[in-house]
Each structure stands twice: as C-alpha cells, then as structure tokens.
Amino acid sequence: MGILEHLNEVNDVVIRSVLDREAFRTYGRVIRGYDFSEITDYMEHKTPIPENGNVYVVSVEEMETFSVADRVKNLIYGGMPIEIGYCNGRNTTLNGFEYHKGSEINIAVTDFMLCLGHVWDIENNTYDAEKVQVFFVPKGTAIEMYQTTLHLSPCRVTDEGFRGVVILPKGTNTPLEKEIPVDEEGQLLLQKNKWVIAHPEREPLMKQGAVGGVIGPNRELKY
C-alpha cells in the first residue's frame, strides 16, 4: 500500500496529492526544473527536528547563498528580494491559517501534509473548517502556493516529524509595528506580510493576538 492510500485509509478526510494538477491548481503548482539539492542537503544535515512542537526560522543566510537562490529570486519572484528559511516539527493539527501578499515556496525535505484553503472563503473574519482541503507533499517536491492560499505548518506523516524549506518575499513573518485596523482584513495582520486566522484552541496564536475565526473542529491528521 502506498503512503497516500494509507493516509486516506486512516483519516476521515480525503487526502489529495499536490501532484494531482486538477486538485491543486487553485492552490498552487509544482515547481520543476530547479536543482534544490544544496538546500535539501543542508536541511538534512544541519536543521534538527525538535522533540516537541515546531521550529520556524525565517531566514538562514547560508541557504540564501546557494546558487539556486538567485534563480528563484530572479525567475519566480521577478527579481524581488527573498528569504529562505525552514519549518521543522511534529505538528498533526490544523491550528489555523496564514496568508501573504506574494507566493510562498515550500520544499518537502521529508514527506508531509498541508491543510489548505482559499482567502475568498473568509467571511466576516471567520472560516469554516469543513472547507479545508488536505494535500500530501512527497519528499523532494517543491511547490509554489499562491498568495490566495490559506496555509500554516505542515503535518507529519511519520513519528520522526517533518522538515520543510520555506521561501517568501523578504521581511515576511518578521515583527511589525501595528497600526489601528481600518477594515476586517487589517484585524488579521499579525506580523509583516502575515495575515492570520486562528483556531480558538490554538493558544500560541491566540496569545499573539490572532483572530480566532476558524469555526469547527481543530482537525488532527493521523498517519
């Protein structure tokens, strides 16, 4: 039995693959033609998976010096500056969503799953968790998630946890001097270029001041 088939057998929600172009097309695309081996080798040897929870590092200078970084900056982001970091961990739950103004690239250093949604399904700063689509991302796959795609931390598919590269417009997910919001979207702005809608049960996000607008169960994915 393949891993995707197994994940669908043990979960009560359909798990699709990012390699299914029709299923994934409104959320993003698979990136082909780039050699990310320097970055993934670095990740495998120099970025540990924590014993508990997740670790997110916005920017790793050494990964940003690899030759593929300039190709990504120039060809995918049109010459705009980027940051290359990572998210490693043991997460298994939905927890909420974030989105950015500009695409996010994820590179799966291990297999993992992503819970995804669309920004246009946010209504009055609430989001119905029943609209979530779960996608399996095979090890070695690089994806571009469009700026209209709601996402958050990957979910693991093994006891060992997950490793993933995160590439974003430079400055994203860094501290922000917040202004008084003038509309509903402004209430979701939590950090630079980071709009967040959290599940009310996700205490770390709620303590940061996130809007607890995800309605429904904080789904846990099994493996």
PDB file of C-alpha atoms in Angstrom:
ATOM      1  CA  MET A   1       0.000   0.000   0.000  1.00  0.00           C
ATOM      2  CA  GLY A   2       1.346   3.439  -0.942  1.00  0.00           C
ATOM      3  CA  ILE A   3       1.588   6.205   1.626  1.00  0.00           C
ATOM      4  CA  LEU A   4      -1.194   8.300   0.046  1.00  0.00           C
ATOM      5  CA  GLU A   5      -3.532   5.317   0.069  1.00  0.00           C
ATOM      6  CA  HIS A   6      -2.626   4.623   3.695  1.00  0.00           C
ATOM      7  CA  LEU A   7      -3.252   8.246   4.743  1.00  0.00           C
ATOM      8  CA  ASN A   8      -6.688   8.139   3.143  1.00  0.00           C
ATOM      9  CA  GLU A   9      -7.444   4.879   4.938  1.00  0.00           C
ATOM     10  CA  VAL A  10      -6.626   6.204   8.430  1.00  0.00           C
ATOM     11  CA  ASN A  11      -8.197   9.677   8.100  1.00  0.00           C
ATOM     12  CA  ASP A  12     -11.835  10.710   7.836  1.00  0.00           C
ATOM     13  CA  VAL A  13     -10.996  13.456   5.337  1.00  0.00           C
ATOM     14  CA  VAL A  14      -9.806  12.981   1.751  1.00  0.00           C
ATOM     15  CA  ILE A  15      -6.046  13.425   1.331  1.00  0.00           C
ATOM     16  CA  ARG A  16      -5.113  14.554  -2.167  1.00  0.00           C
ATOM     17  CA  SER A  17      -1.672  14.904  -3.708  1.00  0.00           C
ATOM     18  CA  VAL A  18      -0.071  18.119  -4.925  1.00  0.00           C
ATOM     19  CA  LEU A  19       0.937  16.048  -7.960  1.00  0.00           C
ATOM     20  CA  ASP A  20      -2.773  15.943  -8.887  1.00  0.00           C
ATOM     21  CA  ARG A  21      -2.753  19.074 -11.017  1.00  0.00           C
ATOM     22  CA  GLU A  22      -6.515  19.441 -11.260  1.00  0.00           C
ATOM     23  CA  ALA A  23      -6.988  19.139  -7.495  1.00  0.00           C
ATOM     24  CA  PHE A  24      -4.123  21.522  -6.660  1.00  0.00           C
ATOM     25  CA  ARG A  25      -4.419  24.111  -9.413  1.00  0.00           C
ATOM     26  CA  THR A  26      -6.337  26.780  -7.444  1.00  0.00           C
ATOM     27  CA  TYR A  27      -3.915  26.498  -4.526  1.00  0.00           C
ATOM     28  CA  GLY A  28      -0.595  26.408  -6.326  1.00  0.00           C
ATOM     29  CA  ARG A  29       1.684  24.479  -8.642  1.00  0.00           C
ATOM     30  CA  VAL A  30       4.558  22.018  -8.545  1.00  0.00           C
ATOM     31  CA  ILE A  31       7.874  23.696  -9.404  1.00  0.00           C
ATOM     32  CA  ARG A  32      10.017  21.836 -11.893  1.00  0.00           C
ATOM     33  CA  GLY A  33      13.412  22.494 -13.493  1.00  0.00           C
ATOM     34  CA  TYR A  34      15.289  23.746 -10.414  1.00  0.00           C
ATOM     35  CA  ASP A  35      18.063  21.907  -8.585  1.00  0.00           C
ATOM     36  CA  PHE A  36      17.358  22.338  -4.867  1.00  0.00           C
ATOM     37  CA  SER A  37      19.846  19.647  -3.784  1.00  0.00           C
ATOM     38  CA  GLU A  38      22.219  22.062  -1.996  1.00  0.00           C
ATOM     39  CA  ILE A  39      19.342  23.365   0.122  1.00  0.00           C
ATOM     40  CA  THR A  40      17.846  19.968   0.893  1.00  0.00           C
ATOM     41  CA  ASP A  41      21.277  18.525   1.783  1.00  0.00           C
ATOM     42  CA  TYR A  42      21.822  21.430   4.170  1.00  0.00           C
ATOM     43  CA  MET A  43      18.396  20.844   5.708  1.00  0.00           C
ATOM     44  CA  GLU A  44      19.001  17.140   6.241  1.00  0.00           C
ATOM     45  CA  HIS A  45      22.364  17.619   7.941  1.00  0.00           C
ATOM     46  CA  LYS A  46      22.104  20.951   9.772  1.00  0.00           C
ATOM     47  CA  THR A  47      18.484  21.524  10.816  1.00  0.00           C
ATOM     48  CA  PRO A  48      17.204  19.214  13.554  1.00  0.00           C
ATOM     49  CA  ILE A  49      13.584  18.249  14.135  1.00  0.00           C
ATOM     50  CA  PRO A  50      12.574  19.335  17.672  1.00  0.00           C
ATOM     51  CA  GLU A  51      11.469  16.763  20.220  1.00  0.00           C
ATOM     52  CA  ASN A  52       8.162  18.601  20.647  1.00  0.00           C
ATOM     53  CA  GLY A  53       6.233  21.131  18.600  1.00  0.00           C
ATOM     54  CA  ASN A  54       7.655  23.023  15.643  1.00  0.00           C
ATOM     55  CA  VAL A  55      10.571  25.330  14.974  1.00  0.00           C
ATOM     56  CA  TYR A  56      10.348  28.056  12.319  1.00  0.00           C
ATOM     57  CA  VAL A  57      13.389  30.027  11.197  1.00  0.00           C
ATOM     58  CA  VAL A  58      12.598  32.951   8.901  1.00  0.00           C
ATOM     59  CA  SER A  59      15.978  33.283   7.194  1.00  0.00           C
ATOM     60  CA  VAL A  60      19.125  31.147   7.008  1.00  0.00           C
ATOM     61  CA  GLU A  61      21.982  33.125   5.465  1.00  0.00           C
ATOM     62  CA  GLU A  62      23.892  30.055   4.284  1.00  0.00           C
ATOM     63  CA  MET A  63      20.900  28.684   2.344  1.00  0.00           C
ATOM     64  CA  GLU A  64      20.403  32.113   0.778  1.00  0.00           C
ATOM     65  CA  THR A  65      23.934  31.974  -0.693  1.00  0.00           C
ATOM     66  CA  PHE A  66      23.324  28.779  -2.682  1.00  0.00           C
ATOM     67  CA  SER A  67      23.226  29.266  -6.460  1.00  0.00           C
ATOM     68  CA  VAL A  68      19.587  28.222  -6.798  1.00  0.00           C
ATOM     69  CA  ALA A  69      18.553  31.112  -4.534  1.00  0.00           C
ATOM     70  CA  ASP A  70      19.339  33.667  -7.257  1.00  0.00           C
ATOM     71  CA  ARG A  71      17.429  31.633  -9.835  1.00  0.00           C
ATOM     72  CA  VAL A  72      14.384  31.526  -7.590  1.00  0.00           C
ATOM     73  CA  LYS A  73      14.643  35.235  -6.821  1.00  0.00           C
ATOM     74  CA  ASN A  74      15.015  36.235 -10.465  1.00  0.00           C
ATOM     75  CA  LEU A  75      12.736  33.750 -12.213  1.00  0.00           C
ATOM     76  CA  ILE A  76       9.942  33.036  -9.708  1.00  0.00           C
ATOM     77  CA  TYR A  77       9.855  36.312  -7.775  1.00  0.00           C
ATOM     78  CA  GLY A  78      10.758  38.551 -10.735  1.00  0.00           C
ATOM     79  CA  GLY A  79      13.916  39.946  -9.154  1.00  0.00           C
ATOM     80  CA  MET A  80      12.328  40.824  -5.807  1.00  0.00           C
ATOM     81  CA  PRO A  81      14.387  40.028  -2.682  1.00  0.00           C
ATOM     82  CA  ILE A  82      13.531  36.775  -0.901  1.00  0.00           C
ATOM     83  CA  GLU A  83      14.195  34.986   2.373  1.00  0.00           C
ATOM     84  CA  ILE A  84      14.926  31.269   2.668  1.00  0.00           C
ATOM     85  CA  GLY A  85      14.185  29.590   5.977  1.00  0.00           C
ATOM     86  CA  TYR A  86      12.585  26.426   7.240  1.00  0.00           C
ATOM     87  CA  CYS A  87       9.890  24.858   9.363  1.00  0.00           C
ATOM     88  CA  ASN A  88      10.649  21.524  11.067  1.00  0.00           C
ATOM     89  CA  GLY A  89       8.465  19.780  13.593  1.00  0.00           C
ATOM     90  CA  ARG A  90       5.916  17.266  14.741  1.00  0.00           C
ATOM     91  CA  ASN A  91       2.612  19.030  14.166  1.00  0.00           C
ATOM     92  CA  THR A  92      -0.513  16.954  13.432  1.00  0.00           C
ATOM     93  CA  THR A  93      -3.341  19.534  13.764  1.00  0.00           C
ATOM     94  CA  LEU A  94      -4.938  22.267  11.653  1.00  0.00           C
ATOM     95  CA  ASN A  95      -4.479  25.127  14.195  1.00  0.00           C
ATOM     96  CA  GLY A  96      -5.429  27.925  11.781  1.00  0.00           C
ATOM     97  CA  PHE A  97      -4.233  29.666   8.647  1.00  0.00           C
ATOM     98  CA  GLU A  98      -1.983  32.413   7.403  1.00  0.00           C
ATOM     99  CA  TYR A  99      -1.582  34.072   4.027  1.00  0.00           C
ATOM    100  CA  HIS A 100       0.821  36.534   2.454  1.00  0.00           C
ATOM    101  CA  LYS A 101       0.840  39.105  -0.360  1.00  0.00           C
ATOM    102  CA  GLY A 102       3.136  37.106  -2.634  1.00  0.00           C
ATOM    103  CA  SER A 103       3.688  33.398  -3.219  1.00  0.00           C
ATOM    104  CA  GLU A 104       5.254  31.018  -0.704  1.00  0.00           C
ATOM    105  CA  ILE A 105       7.504  28.187  -1.877  1.00  0.00           C
ATOM    106  CA  ASN A 106       7.734  25.008   0.179  1.00  0.00           C
ATOM    107  CA  ILE A 107      10.284  22.276  -0.491  1.00  0.00           C
ATOM    108  CA  ALA A 108       9.470  18.950   1.157  1.00  0.00           C
ATOM    109  CA  VAL A 109      12.697  17.612   2.651  1.00  0.00           C
ATOM    110  CA  THR A 110      10.533  14.828   4.089  1.00  0.00           C
ATOM    111  CA  ASP A 111       7.023  13.753   3.199  1.00  0.00           C
ATOM    112  CA  PHE A 112       4.346  15.881   4.862  1.00  0.00           C
ATOM    113  CA  MET A 113       0.733  17.044   4.576  1.00  0.00           C
ATOM    114  CA  LEU A 114      -0.659  20.572   4.231  1.00  0.00           C
ATOM    115  CA  CYS A 115      -4.114  21.846   5.227  1.00  0.00           C
ATOM    116  CA  LEU A 116      -5.119  24.454   2.647  1.00  0.00           C
ATOM    117  CA  GLY A 117      -7.947  26.865   1.986  1.00  0.00           C
ATOM    118  CA  HIS A 118      -8.810  29.936  -0.079  1.00  0.00           C
ATOM    119  CA  VAL A 119      -8.841  33.536   1.127  1.00  0.00           C
ATOM    120  CA  TRP A 120     -12.152  34.140  -0.639  1.00  0.00           C
ATOM    121  CA  ASP A 121     -13.823  31.727   1.776  1.00  0.00           C
ATOM    122  CA  ILE A 122     -13.080  34.016   4.733  1.00  0.00           C
ATOM    123  CA  GLU A 123     -16.316  35.780   5.673  1.00  0.00           C
ATOM    124  CA  ASN A 124     -16.501  38.377   8.446  1.00  0.00           C
ATOM    125  CA  ASN A 125     -13.106  37.136   9.649  1.00  0.00           C
ATOM    126  CA  THR A 126     -14.385  33.584  10.063  1.00  0.00           C
ATOM    127  CA  TYR A 127     -13.523  30.444   8.114  1.00  0.00           C
ATOM    128  CA  ASP A 128     -15.462  27.175   8.055  1.00  0.00           C
ATOM    129  CA  ALA A 129     -13.005  24.347   8.784  1.00  0.00           C
ATOM    130  CA  GLU A 130     -15.166  21.993   6.705  1.00  0.00           C
ATOM    131  CA  LYS A 131     -13.822  23.751   3.582  1.00  0.00           C
ATOM    132  CA  VAL A 132     -10.240  22.672   4.291  1.00  0.00           C
ATOM    133  CA  GLN A 133      -8.516  20.568   1.641  1.00  0.00           C
ATOM    134  CA  VAL A 134      -5.614  18.370   2.749  1.00  0.00           C
ATOM    135  CA  PHE A 135      -2.716  17.688   0.384  1.00  0.00           C
ATOM    136  CA  PHE A 136       0.153  15.223   0.612  1.00  0.00           C
ATOM    137  CA  VAL A 137       3.535  16.632  -0.457  1.00  0.00           C
ATOM    138  CA  PRO A 138       6.064  13.896  -1.339  1.00  0.00           C
ATOM    139  CA  LYS A 139       9.692  14.207  -0.258  1.00  0.00           C
ATOM    140  CA  GLY A 140      11.726  16.141  -2.832  1.00  0.00           C
ATOM    141  CA  THR A 141       8.752  18.089  -4.195  1.00  0.00           C
ATOM    142  CA  ALA A 142       8.862  21.882  -4.468  1.00  0.00           C
ATOM    143  CA  ILE A 143       5.573  23.764  -4.636  1.00  0.00           C
ATOM    144  CA  GLU A 144       4.529  27.363  -5.123  1.00  0.00           C
ATOM    145  CA  MET A 145       1.476  28.315  -3.066  1.00  0.00           C
ATOM    146  CA  TYR A 146      -0.332  31.327  -4.488  1.00  0.00           C
ATOM    147  CA  GLN A 147      -0.991  34.356  -2.289  1.00  0.00           C
ATOM    148  CA  THR A 148      -4.685  33.478  -2.169  1.00  0.00           C
ATOM    149  CA  THR A 149      -3.918  30.146  -0.487  1.00  0.00           C
ATOM    150  CA  LEU A 150      -4.534  29.766   3.231  1.00  0.00           C
ATOM    151  CA  HIS A 151      -1.934  27.560   4.890  1.00  0.00           C
ATOM    152  CA  LEU A 152       0.060  27.066   8.077  1.00  0.00           C
ATOM    153  CA  SER A 153       2.509  24.497   9.418  1.00  0.00           C
ATOM    154  CA  PRO A 154       2.867  21.136   7.659  1.00  0.00           C
ATOM    155  CA  CYS A 155       1.626  17.990   9.391  1.00  0.00           C
ATOM    156  CA  ARG A 156       3.902  14.995   9.855  1.00  0.00           C
ATOM    157  CA  VAL A 157       3.316  11.581   8.307  1.00  0.00           C
ATOM    158  CA  THR A 158       5.836   9.642  10.426  1.00  0.00           C
ATOM    159  CA  ASP A 159       6.895   9.521  14.078  1.00  0.00           C
ATOM    160  CA  GLU A 160      10.127  11.290  13.132  1.00  0.00           C
ATOM    161  CA  GLY A 161       8.336  14.504  12.158  1.00  0.00           C
ATOM    162  CA  PHE A 162       8.849  16.706   9.097  1.00  0.00           C
ATOM    163  CA  ARG A 163      11.359  19.080   7.509  1.00  0.00           C
ATOM    164  CA  GLY A 164      10.391  21.775   5.019  1.00  0.00           C
ATOM    165  CA  VAL A 165      12.083  24.724   3.316  1.00  0.00           C
ATOM    166  CA  VAL A 166      10.091  27.978   3.333  1.00  0.00           C
ATOM    167  CA  ILE A 167      10.812  30.709   0.755  1.00  0.00           C
ATOM    168  CA  LEU A 168       8.963  34.034   0.932  1.00  0.00           C
ATOM    169  CA  PRO A 169       9.288  37.710  -0.051  1.00  0.00           C
ATOM    170  CA  LYS A 170      11.993  39.202   2.180  1.00  0.00           C
ATOM    171  CA  GLY A 171      10.745  40.539   5.501  1.00  0.00           C
ATOM    172  CA  THR A 172       7.697  38.273   5.713  1.00  0.00           C
ATOM    173  CA  ASN A 173       6.928  36.878   9.198  1.00  0.00           C
ATOM    174  CA  THR A 174       9.104  39.443  10.976  1.00  0.00           C
ATOM    175  CA  PRO A 175       7.968  41.883  13.694  1.00  0.00           C
ATOM    176  CA  LEU A 176       5.600  44.650  12.681  1.00  0.00           C
ATOM    177  CA  GLU A 177       4.683  47.982  14.215  1.00  0.00           C
ATOM    178  CA  LYS A 178       0.934  47.580  14.024  1.00  0.00           C
ATOM    179  CA  GLU A 179      -1.436  50.373  13.161  1.00  0.00           C
ATOM    180  CA  ILE A 180      -5.099  50.618  14.120  1.00  0.00           C
ATOM    181  CA  PRO A 181      -7.038  48.486  11.580  1.00  0.00           C
ATOM    182  CA  VAL A 182      -9.442  50.283   9.278  1.00  0.00           C
ATOM    183  CA  ASP A 183     -11.145  47.146   7.929  1.00  0.00           C
ATOM    184  CA  GLU A 184     -11.654  43.458   8.714  1.00  0.00           C
ATOM    185  CA  GLU A 185      -8.522  42.281   6.907  1.00  0.00           C
ATOM    186  CA  GLY A 186      -6.440  44.693   8.957  1.00  0.00           C
ATOM    187  CA  GLN A 187      -7.541  42.858  12.095  1.00  0.00           C
ATOM    188  CA  LEU A 188      -5.884  39.683  10.753  1.00  0.00           C
ATOM    189  CA  LEU A 189      -2.454  41.301  10.233  1.00  0.00           C
ATOM    190  CA  LEU A 190      -0.143  39.785  12.848  1.00  0.00           C
ATOM    191  CA  GLN A 191       3.384  40.294  11.501  1.00  0.00           C
ATOM    192  CA  LYS A 192       4.962  41.770   8.373  1.00  0.00           C
ATOM    193  CA  ASN A 193       3.136  40.381   5.338  1.00  0.00           C
ATOM    194  CA  LYS A 194       1.426  37.787   7.554  1.00  0.00           C
ATOM    195  CA  TRP A 195      -2.351  37.720   7.939  1.00  0.00           C
ATOM    196  CA  VAL A 196      -3.587  35.061  10.369  1.00  0.00           C
ATOM    197  CA  ILE A 197      -6.923  33.490  11.239  1.00  0.00           C
ATOM    198  CA  ALA A 198      -6.505  31.030  14.101  1.00  0.00           C
ATOM    199  CA  HIS A 199      -8.462  28.183  15.585  1.00  0.00           C
ATOM    200  CA  PRO A 200      -9.562  29.371  19.052  1.00  0.00           C
ATOM    201  CA  GLU A 201      -7.967  26.273  20.605  1.00  0.00           C
ATOM    202  CA  ARG A 202      -4.522  27.231  19.285  1.00  0.00           C
ATOM    203  CA  GLU A 203      -3.267  29.117  22.340  1.00  0.00           C
ATOM    204  CA  PRO A 204       0.148  30.246  20.982  1.00  0.00           C
ATOM    205  CA  LEU A 205      -1.539  32.100  18.104  1.00  0.00           C
ATOM    206  CA  MET A 206      -4.306  33.492  20.296  1.00  0.00           C
ATOM    207  CA  LYS A 207      -1.728  34.825  22.773  1.00  0.00           C
ATOM    208  CA  GLN A 208      -0.023  36.650  19.903  1.00  0.00           C
ATOM    209  CA  GLY A 209      -3.280  38.469  19.217  1.00  0.00           C
ATOM    210  CA  ALA A 210      -4.583  36.406  16.307  1.00  0.00           C
ATOM    211  CA  VAL A 211      -8.288  36.467  15.472  1.00  0.00           C
ATOM    212  CA  GLY A 212      -9.834  33.131  16.491  1.00  0.00           C
ATOM    213  CA  GLY A 213     -12.046  32.834  13.461  1.00  0.00           C
ATOM    214  CA  VAL A 214     -11.710  29.180  12.361  1.00  0.00           C
ATOM    215  CA  ILE A 215     -15.089  27.551  13.024  1.00  0.00           C
ATOM    216  CA  GLY A 216     -15.338  23.803  13.545  1.00  0.00           C
ATOM    217  CA  PRO A 217     -13.045  21.144  14.972  1.00  0.00           C
ATOM    218  CA  ASN A 218      -9.276  21.659  15.150  1.00  0.00           C
ATOM    219  CA  ARG A 219      -8.804  18.615  12.970  1.00  0.00           C
ATOM    220  CA  GLU A 220      -5.994  16.204  13.808  1.00  0.00           C
ATOM    221  CA  LEU A 221      -4.469  14.262  10.929  1.00  0.00           C
ATOM    222  CA  LYS A 222      -3.413  10.681  11.501  1.00  0.00           C
ATOM    223  CA  TYR A 223      -0.674   8.637   9.878  1.00  0.00           C
TER     224      TYR A 223
END
